[in-house]
């Protein structure tokens, strides 16, 4: 747990940090989040997604898609032109997450 906290803390202190949480409507407990940072390049801004996480018992319910859609709208407002997912994907991880991320992040122009 200390390692995960340290990683998220470091990400949150990175310039251009954006973090979006998804909370349960009844008890306000966190269900998922997406974090990353925006960087200015020569002629455009780029956003790096460092982590996206949804509780395992609530996966496949649209929460991850909602997080990515909300992030996409925010990045369009901030005139971010490109997005990069910085995530190690293990062979046994859900393929639908990869497809959802790729399809939604194509919306950022």
Short mmCIF file of C-alpha atoms in Angstrom, two decimals:
data_model
loop_
_atom_site.label_atom_id
_atom_site.label_comp_id
_atom_site.label_asym_id
_atom_site.label_seq_id
_atom_site.Cartn_x
_atom_site.Cartn_y
_atom_site.Cartn_z
CA UNK A 1 0.00 0.00 0.00
CA UNK A 2 2.83 2.41 0.79
CA UNK A 3 4.26 1.92 -2.70
CA UNK A 4 0.91 2.66 -4.38
CA UNK A 5 0.43 5.75 -2.20
CA UNK A 6 3.95 6.96 -3.00
CA UNK A 7 3.37 6.50 -6.74
CA UNK A 8 0.06 8.38 -6.70
CA UNK A 9 1.56 11.11 -4.53
CA UNK A 10 4.45 11.55 -6.99
CA UNK A 11 2.05 11.69 -9.94
CA UNK A 12 -0.07 14.31 -8.14
CA UNK A 13 2.96 16.56 -7.69
CA UNK A 14 3.87 16.45 -11.39
CA UNK A 15 3.26 19.74 -13.24
CA UNK A 16 0.06 19.61 -15.29
CA UNK A 17 -1.48 16.96 -13.01
CA UNK A 18 -5.12 16.02 -13.57
CA UNK A 19 -6.93 13.50 -11.40
CA UNK A 20 -10.55 12.45 -11.81
CA UNK A 21 -12.40 10.26 -9.32
CA UNK A 22 -15.62 8.26 -9.59
CA UNK A 23 -17.54 7.91 -6.33
CA UNK A 24 -20.43 5.74 -5.18
CA UNK A 25 -23.67 7.74 -5.24
CA UNK A 26 -24.90 6.47 -1.86
CA UNK A 27 -21.82 6.32 0.39
CA UNK A 28 -19.41 8.60 -1.53
CA UNK A 29 -16.67 5.94 -1.42
CA UNK A 30 -14.21 5.92 -4.33
CA UNK A 31 -14.91 3.34 -7.04
CA UNK A 32 -12.37 4.38 -9.65
CA UNK A 33 -9.97 7.06 -10.80
CA UNK A 34 -7.80 8.25 -13.66
CA UNK A 35 -4.63 10.31 -13.18
CA UNK A 36 -1.99 11.79 -15.41
CA UNK A 37 -0.33 14.98 -16.50
CA UNK A 38 -0.43 17.49 -19.31
CA UNK A 39 2.79 18.54 -21.05
CA UNK A 40 3.45 21.39 -23.44
CA UNK A 41 5.35 20.37 -26.57
CA UNK A 42 6.60 22.72 -29.29
CA UNK A 43 3.29 23.20 -31.09
CA UNK A 44 0.75 21.29 -29.01
CA UNK A 45 -0.16 19.92 -25.59
CA UNK A 46 -0.05 16.20 -24.80
CA UNK A 47 -1.65 14.31 -21.91
CA UNK A 48 -0.08 11.22 -20.36
CA UNK A 49 -2.46 8.83 -18.59
CA UNK A 50 -0.38 7.30 -15.79
CA UNK A 51 -3.07 5.19 -14.09
CA UNK A 52 -6.67 4.21 -14.59
CA UNK A 53 -8.28 2.02 -11.97
CA UNK A 54 -11.78 0.69 -11.26
CA UNK A 55 -12.67 -1.62 -8.37
CA UNK A 56 -12.85 -5.18 -9.67
CA UNK A 57 -16.43 -5.75 -8.46
CA UNK A 58 -17.64 -2.72 -10.47
CA UNK A 59 -15.74 -3.34 -13.70
CA UNK A 60 -17.68 -3.85 -16.93
CA UNK A 61 -20.36 -1.38 -15.76
CA UNK A 62 -19.23 1.70 -17.71
CA UNK A 63 -17.27 3.41 -14.94
CA UNK A 64 -13.96 3.30 -16.82
CA UNK A 65 -15.69 4.55 -19.95
CA UNK A 66 -17.24 7.40 -17.94
CA UNK A 67 -13.86 8.38 -16.54
CA UNK A 68 -12.27 8.39 -19.99
CA UNK A 69 -15.18 10.34 -21.51
CA UNK A 70 -15.01 12.98 -18.77
CA UNK A 71 -11.23 13.24 -19.22
CA UNK A 72 -11.67 13.52 -22.99
CA UNK A 73 -14.08 16.45 -22.62
CA UNK A 74 -11.72 18.18 -20.20
CA UNK A 75 -8.75 17.73 -22.53
CA UNK A 76 -10.71 19.14 -25.47
CA UNK A 77 -11.49 22.24 -23.37
CA UNK A 78 -7.80 22.54 -22.48
CA UNK A 79 -6.88 22.19 -26.18
CA UNK A 80 -4.80 19.06 -25.62
CA UNK A 81 -4.08 17.53 -29.03
CA UNK A 82 -2.65 14.12 -28.13
CA UNK A 83 -2.99 11.48 -25.41
CA UNK A 84 -0.66 8.70 -24.37
CA UNK A 85 -1.57 5.77 -22.10
CA UNK A 86 1.40 4.89 -19.90
CA UNK A 87 0.32 1.48 -18.71
CA UNK A 88 1.89 -1.92 -18.67
CA UNK A 89 -0.72 -4.35 -19.93
CA UNK A 90 -0.30 -7.93 -18.79
CA UNK A 91 -1.36 -10.78 -21.04
CA UNK A 92 -4.29 -11.73 -18.80
CA UNK A 93 -5.74 -8.23 -18.42
CA UNK A 94 -9.08 -7.33 -19.91
CA UNK A 95 -8.88 -6.61 -23.63
CA UNK A 96 -12.04 -4.47 -23.55
CA UNK A 97 -10.25 -1.82 -21.46
CA UNK A 98 -7.59 -1.47 -24.13
CA UNK A 99 -10.23 -1.17 -26.85
CA UNK A 100 -12.24 1.40 -24.85
CA UNK A 101 -9.16 3.52 -24.11
CA UNK A 102 -8.06 3.48 -27.73
CA UNK A 103 -11.50 4.34 -29.11
CA UNK A 104 -12.16 7.16 -26.64
CA UNK A 105 -8.70 8.67 -26.84
CA UNK A 106 -9.06 8.95 -30.61
CA UNK A 107 -11.69 11.58 -29.83
CA UNK A 108 -8.97 13.96 -28.60
CA UNK A 109 -7.88 15.75 -31.72
#
